mmCIF file of N, CA and C in Angstrom:
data_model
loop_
_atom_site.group_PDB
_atom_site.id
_atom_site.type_symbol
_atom_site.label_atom_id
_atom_site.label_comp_id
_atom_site.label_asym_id
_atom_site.label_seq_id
_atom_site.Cartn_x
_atom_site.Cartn_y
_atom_site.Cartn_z
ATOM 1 N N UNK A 1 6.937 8.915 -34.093
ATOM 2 C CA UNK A 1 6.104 7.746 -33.958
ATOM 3 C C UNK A 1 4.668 8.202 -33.711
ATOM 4 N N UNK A 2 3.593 7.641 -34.379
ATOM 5 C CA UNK A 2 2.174 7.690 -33.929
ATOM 6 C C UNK A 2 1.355 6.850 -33.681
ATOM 7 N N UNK A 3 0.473 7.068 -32.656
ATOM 8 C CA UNK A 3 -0.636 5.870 -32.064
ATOM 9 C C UNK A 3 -1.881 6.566 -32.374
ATOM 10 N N UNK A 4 -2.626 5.699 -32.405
ATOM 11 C CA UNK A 4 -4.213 5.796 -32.131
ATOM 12 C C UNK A 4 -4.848 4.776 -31.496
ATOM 13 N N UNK A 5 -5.122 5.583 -30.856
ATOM 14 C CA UNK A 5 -6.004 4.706 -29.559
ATOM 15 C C UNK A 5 -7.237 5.745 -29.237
ATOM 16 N N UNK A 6 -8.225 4.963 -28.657
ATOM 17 C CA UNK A 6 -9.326 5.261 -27.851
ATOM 18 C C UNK A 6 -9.574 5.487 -26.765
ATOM 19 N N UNK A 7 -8.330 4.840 -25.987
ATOM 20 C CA UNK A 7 -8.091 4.827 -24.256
ATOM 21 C C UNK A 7 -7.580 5.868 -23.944
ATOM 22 N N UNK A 8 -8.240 6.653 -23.366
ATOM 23 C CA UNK A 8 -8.409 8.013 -22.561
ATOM 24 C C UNK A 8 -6.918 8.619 -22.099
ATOM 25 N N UNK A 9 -6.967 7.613 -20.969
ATOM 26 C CA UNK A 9 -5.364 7.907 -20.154
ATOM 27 C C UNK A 9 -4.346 7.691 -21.261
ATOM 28 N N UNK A 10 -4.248 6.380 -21.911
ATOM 29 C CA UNK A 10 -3.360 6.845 -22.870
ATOM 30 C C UNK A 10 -2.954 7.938 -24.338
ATOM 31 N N UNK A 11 -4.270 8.879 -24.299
ATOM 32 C CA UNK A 11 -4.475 9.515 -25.437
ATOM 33 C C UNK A 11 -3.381 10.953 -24.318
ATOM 34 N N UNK A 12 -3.914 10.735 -22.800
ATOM 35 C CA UNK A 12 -3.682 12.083 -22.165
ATOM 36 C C UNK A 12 -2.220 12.290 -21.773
ATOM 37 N N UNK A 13 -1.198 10.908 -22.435
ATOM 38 C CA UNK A 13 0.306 10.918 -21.675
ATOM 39 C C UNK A 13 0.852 11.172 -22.984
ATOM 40 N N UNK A 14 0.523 11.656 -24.310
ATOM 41 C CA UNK A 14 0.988 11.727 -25.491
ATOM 42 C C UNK A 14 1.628 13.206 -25.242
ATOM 43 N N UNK A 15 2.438 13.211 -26.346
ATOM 44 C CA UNK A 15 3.068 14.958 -26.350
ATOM 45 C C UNK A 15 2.171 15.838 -27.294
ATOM 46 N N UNK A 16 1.075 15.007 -27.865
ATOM 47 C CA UNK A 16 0.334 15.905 -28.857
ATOM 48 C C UNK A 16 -0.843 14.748 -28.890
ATOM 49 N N UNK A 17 -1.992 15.540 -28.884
ATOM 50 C CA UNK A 17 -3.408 14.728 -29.498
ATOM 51 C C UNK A 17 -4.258 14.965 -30.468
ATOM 52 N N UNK A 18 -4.806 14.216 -31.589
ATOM 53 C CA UNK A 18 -5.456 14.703 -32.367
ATOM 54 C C UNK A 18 -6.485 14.424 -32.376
ATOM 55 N N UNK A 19 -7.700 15.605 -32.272
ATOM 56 C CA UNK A 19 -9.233 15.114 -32.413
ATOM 57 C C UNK A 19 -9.778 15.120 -33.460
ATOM 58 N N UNK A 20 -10.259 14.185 -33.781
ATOM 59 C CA UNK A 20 -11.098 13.963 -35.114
ATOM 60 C C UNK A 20 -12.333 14.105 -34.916
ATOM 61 N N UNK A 21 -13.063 14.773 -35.351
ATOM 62 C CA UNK A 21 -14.510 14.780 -35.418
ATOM 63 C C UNK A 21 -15.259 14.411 -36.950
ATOM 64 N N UNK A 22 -15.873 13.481 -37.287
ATOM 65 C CA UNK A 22 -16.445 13.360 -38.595
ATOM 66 C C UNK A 22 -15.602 12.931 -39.604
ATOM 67 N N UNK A 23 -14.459 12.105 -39.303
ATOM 68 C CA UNK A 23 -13.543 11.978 -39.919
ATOM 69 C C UNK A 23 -12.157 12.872 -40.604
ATOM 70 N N UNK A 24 -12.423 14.049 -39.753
ATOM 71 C CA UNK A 24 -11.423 14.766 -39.948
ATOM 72 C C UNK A 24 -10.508 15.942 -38.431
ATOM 73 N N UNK A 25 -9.819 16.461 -38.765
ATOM 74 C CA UNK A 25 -9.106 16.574 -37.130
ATOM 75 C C UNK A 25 -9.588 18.103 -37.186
ATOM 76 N N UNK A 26 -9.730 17.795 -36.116
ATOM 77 C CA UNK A 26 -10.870 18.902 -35.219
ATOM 78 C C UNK A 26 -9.917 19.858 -34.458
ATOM 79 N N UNK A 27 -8.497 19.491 -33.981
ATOM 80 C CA UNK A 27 -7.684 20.144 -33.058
ATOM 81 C C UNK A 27 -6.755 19.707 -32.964
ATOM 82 N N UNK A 28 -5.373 19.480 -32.787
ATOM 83 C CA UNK A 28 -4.382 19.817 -32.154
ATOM 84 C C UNK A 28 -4.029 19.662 -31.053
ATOM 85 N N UNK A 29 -4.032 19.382 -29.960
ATOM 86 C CA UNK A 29 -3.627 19.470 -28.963
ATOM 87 C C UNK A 29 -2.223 19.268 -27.920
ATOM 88 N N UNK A 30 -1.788 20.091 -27.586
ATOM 89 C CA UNK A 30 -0.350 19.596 -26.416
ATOM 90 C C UNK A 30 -0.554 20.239 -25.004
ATOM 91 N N UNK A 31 -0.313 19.324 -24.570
ATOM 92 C CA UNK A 31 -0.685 19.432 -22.908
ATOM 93 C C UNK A 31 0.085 20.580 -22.676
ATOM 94 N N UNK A 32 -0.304 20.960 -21.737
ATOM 95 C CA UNK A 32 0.416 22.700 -20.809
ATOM 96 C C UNK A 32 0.675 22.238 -19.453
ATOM 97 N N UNK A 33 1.317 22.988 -18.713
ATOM 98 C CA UNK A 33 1.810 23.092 -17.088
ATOM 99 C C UNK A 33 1.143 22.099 -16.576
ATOM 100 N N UNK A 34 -0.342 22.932 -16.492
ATOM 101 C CA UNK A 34 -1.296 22.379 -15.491
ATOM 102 C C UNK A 34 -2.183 20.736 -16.279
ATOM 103 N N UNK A 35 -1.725 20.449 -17.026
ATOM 104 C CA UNK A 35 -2.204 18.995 -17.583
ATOM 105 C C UNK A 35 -1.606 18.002 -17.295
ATOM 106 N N UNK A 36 0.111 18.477 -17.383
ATOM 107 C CA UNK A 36 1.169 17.701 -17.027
ATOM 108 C C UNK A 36 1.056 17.665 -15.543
ATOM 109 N N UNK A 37 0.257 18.188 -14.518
ATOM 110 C CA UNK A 37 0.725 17.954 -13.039
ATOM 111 C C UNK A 37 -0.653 17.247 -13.053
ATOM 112 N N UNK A 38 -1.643 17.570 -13.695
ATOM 113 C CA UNK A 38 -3.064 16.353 -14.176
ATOM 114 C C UNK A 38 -2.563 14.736 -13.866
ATOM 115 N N UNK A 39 -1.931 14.886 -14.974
ATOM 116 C CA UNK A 39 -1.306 13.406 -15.669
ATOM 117 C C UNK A 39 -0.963 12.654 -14.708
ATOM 118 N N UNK A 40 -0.091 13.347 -14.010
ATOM 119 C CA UNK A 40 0.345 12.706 -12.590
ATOM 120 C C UNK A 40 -0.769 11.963 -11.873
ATOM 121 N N UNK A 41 -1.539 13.198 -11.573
ATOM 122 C CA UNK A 41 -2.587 12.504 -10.825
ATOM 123 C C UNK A 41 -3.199 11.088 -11.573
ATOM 124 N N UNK A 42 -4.052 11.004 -12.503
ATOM 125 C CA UNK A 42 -4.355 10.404 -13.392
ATOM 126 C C UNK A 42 -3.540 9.198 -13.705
ATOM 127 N N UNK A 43 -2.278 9.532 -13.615
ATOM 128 C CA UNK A 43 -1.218 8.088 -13.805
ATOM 129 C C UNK A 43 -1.449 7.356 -12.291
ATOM 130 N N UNK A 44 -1.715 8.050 -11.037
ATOM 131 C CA UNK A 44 -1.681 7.661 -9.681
ATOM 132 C C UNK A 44 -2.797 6.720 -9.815
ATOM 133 N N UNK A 45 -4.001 6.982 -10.053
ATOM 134 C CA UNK A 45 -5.400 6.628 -10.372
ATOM 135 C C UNK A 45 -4.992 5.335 -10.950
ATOM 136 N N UNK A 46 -5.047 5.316 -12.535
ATOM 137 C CA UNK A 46 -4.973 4.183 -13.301
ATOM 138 C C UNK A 46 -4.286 3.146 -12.325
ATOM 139 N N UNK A 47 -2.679 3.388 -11.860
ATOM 140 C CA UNK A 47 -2.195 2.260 -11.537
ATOM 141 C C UNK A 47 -3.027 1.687 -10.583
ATOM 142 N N UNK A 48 -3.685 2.383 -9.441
ATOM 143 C CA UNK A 48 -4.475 1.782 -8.062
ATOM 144 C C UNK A 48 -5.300 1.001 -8.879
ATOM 145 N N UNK A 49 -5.859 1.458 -9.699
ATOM 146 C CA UNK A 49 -6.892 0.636 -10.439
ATOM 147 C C UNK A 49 -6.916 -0.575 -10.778
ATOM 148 N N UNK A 50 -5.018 -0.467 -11.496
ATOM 149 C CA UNK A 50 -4.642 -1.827 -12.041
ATOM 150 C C UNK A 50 -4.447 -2.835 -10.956
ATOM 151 N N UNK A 51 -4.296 -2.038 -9.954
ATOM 152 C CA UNK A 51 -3.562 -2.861 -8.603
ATOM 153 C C UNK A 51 -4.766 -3.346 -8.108
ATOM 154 N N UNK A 52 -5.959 -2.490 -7.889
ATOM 155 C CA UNK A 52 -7.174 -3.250 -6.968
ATOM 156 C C UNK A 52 -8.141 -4.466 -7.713
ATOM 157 N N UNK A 53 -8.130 -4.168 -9.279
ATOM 158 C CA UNK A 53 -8.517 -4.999 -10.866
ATOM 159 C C UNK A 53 -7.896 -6.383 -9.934
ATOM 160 N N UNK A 54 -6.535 -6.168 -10.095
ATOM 161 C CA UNK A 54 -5.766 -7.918 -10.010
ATOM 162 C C UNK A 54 -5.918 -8.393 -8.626
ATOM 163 N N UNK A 55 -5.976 -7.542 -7.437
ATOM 164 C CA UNK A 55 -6.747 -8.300 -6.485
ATOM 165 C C UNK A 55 -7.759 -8.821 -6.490
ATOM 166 N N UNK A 56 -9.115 -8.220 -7.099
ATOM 167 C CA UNK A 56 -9.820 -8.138 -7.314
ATOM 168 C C UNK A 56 -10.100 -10.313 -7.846
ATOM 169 N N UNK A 57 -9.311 -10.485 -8.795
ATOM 170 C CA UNK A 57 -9.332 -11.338 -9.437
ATOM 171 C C UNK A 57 -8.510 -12.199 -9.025
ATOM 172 N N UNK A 58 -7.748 -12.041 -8.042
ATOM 173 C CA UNK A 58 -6.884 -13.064 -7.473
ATOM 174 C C UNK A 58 -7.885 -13.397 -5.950
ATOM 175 N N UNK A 59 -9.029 -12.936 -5.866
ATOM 176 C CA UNK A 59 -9.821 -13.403 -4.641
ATOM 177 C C UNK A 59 -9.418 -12.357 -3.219
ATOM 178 N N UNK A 60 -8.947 -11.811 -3.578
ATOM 179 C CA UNK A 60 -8.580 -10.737 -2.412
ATOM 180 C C UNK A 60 -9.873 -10.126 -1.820
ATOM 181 N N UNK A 61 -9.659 -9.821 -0.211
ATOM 182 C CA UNK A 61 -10.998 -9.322 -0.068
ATOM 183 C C UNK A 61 -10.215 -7.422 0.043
ATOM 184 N N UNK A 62 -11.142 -6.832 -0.197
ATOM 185 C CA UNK A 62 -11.205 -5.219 -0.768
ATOM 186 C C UNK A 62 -11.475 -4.481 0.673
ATOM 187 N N UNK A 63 -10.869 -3.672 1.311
ATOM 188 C CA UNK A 63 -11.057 -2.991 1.713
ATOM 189 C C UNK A 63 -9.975 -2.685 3.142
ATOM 190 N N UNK A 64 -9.090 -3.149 2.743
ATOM 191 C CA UNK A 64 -7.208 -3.470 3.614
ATOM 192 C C UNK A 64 -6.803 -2.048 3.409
ATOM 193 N N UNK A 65 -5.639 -1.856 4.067
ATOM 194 C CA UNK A 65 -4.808 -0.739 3.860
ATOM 195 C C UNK A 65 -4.115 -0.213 2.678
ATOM 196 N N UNK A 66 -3.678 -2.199 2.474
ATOM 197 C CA UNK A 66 -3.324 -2.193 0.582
ATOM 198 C C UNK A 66 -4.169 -1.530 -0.229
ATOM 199 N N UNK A 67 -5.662 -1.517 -0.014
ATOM 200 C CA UNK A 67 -6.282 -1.373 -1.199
ATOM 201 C C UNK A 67 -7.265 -0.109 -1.524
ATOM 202 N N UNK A 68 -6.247 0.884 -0.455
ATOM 203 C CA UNK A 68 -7.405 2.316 -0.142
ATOM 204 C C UNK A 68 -6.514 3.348 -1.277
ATOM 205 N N UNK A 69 -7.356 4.261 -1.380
ATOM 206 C CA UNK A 69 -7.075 4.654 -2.766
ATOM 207 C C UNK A 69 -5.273 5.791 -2.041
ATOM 208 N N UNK A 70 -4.486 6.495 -2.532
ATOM 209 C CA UNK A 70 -3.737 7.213 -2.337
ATOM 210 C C UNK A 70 -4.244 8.769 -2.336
ATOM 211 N N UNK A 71 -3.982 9.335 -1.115
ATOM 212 C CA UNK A 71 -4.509 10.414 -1.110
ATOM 213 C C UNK A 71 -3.753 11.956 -2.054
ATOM 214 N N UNK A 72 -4.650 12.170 -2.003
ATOM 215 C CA UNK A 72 -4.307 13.680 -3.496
ATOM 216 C C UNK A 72 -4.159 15.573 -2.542
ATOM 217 N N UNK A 73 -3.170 16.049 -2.899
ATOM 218 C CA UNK A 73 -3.058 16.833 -2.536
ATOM 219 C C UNK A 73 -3.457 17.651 -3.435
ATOM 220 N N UNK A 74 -3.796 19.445 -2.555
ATOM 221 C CA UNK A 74 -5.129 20.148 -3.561
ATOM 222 C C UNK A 74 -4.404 20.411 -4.921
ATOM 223 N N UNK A 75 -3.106 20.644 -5.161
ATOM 224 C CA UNK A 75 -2.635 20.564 -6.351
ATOM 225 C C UNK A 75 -2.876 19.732 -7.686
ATOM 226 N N UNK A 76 -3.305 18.476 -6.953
ATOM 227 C CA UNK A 76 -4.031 17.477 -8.148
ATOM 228 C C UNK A 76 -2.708 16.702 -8.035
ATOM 229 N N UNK A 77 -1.783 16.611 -7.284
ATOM 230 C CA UNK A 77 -0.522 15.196 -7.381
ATOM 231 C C UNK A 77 -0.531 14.716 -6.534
ATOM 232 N N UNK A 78 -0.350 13.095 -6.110
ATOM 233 C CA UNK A 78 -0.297 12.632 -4.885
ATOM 234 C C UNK A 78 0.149 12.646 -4.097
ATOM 235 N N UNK A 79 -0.119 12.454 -2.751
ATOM 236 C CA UNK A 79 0.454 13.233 -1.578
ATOM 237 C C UNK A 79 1.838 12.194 -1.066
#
């Protein structure tokens, strides 16, 4: 199966990426060890995001226990 997309995080959870430059592919890419323990992090991120976005818009006020970011251990995965 293949996608194309523009959205970042979802280009970075693929098993392979292709860069195009100038209309033609520039690289190849498949994540390694240390991208895949990335991702993690990065997947941690997005969701808070999605989570503080819909408070955000449901009138919530910002700055609760709910809505503090998750802390990251030096490895780059959440703690």
């Amino acid at each position: 199966m293949i996608f194309v997309t523009h959205d970042p995080f979802l280009a970075l959870i693929t098993d392979r990426r292709i860069v195009m430059k100038n209309g033609a592919v520039a690289a190849v890419l498949e994540p390694g060890e240390r991208e895949r323990e990335i991702i993690g992090t990065v997947s941690g991120v997005d969701t808070f995001l999605f989570a503080l976005r819909e408070r955000i818009r449901c009138g919530e006020v910002i700055g609760t226990a709910e809505t503090e970011p998750v802390p990251v251990k030096k490895s780059g995965v959440p703690a």
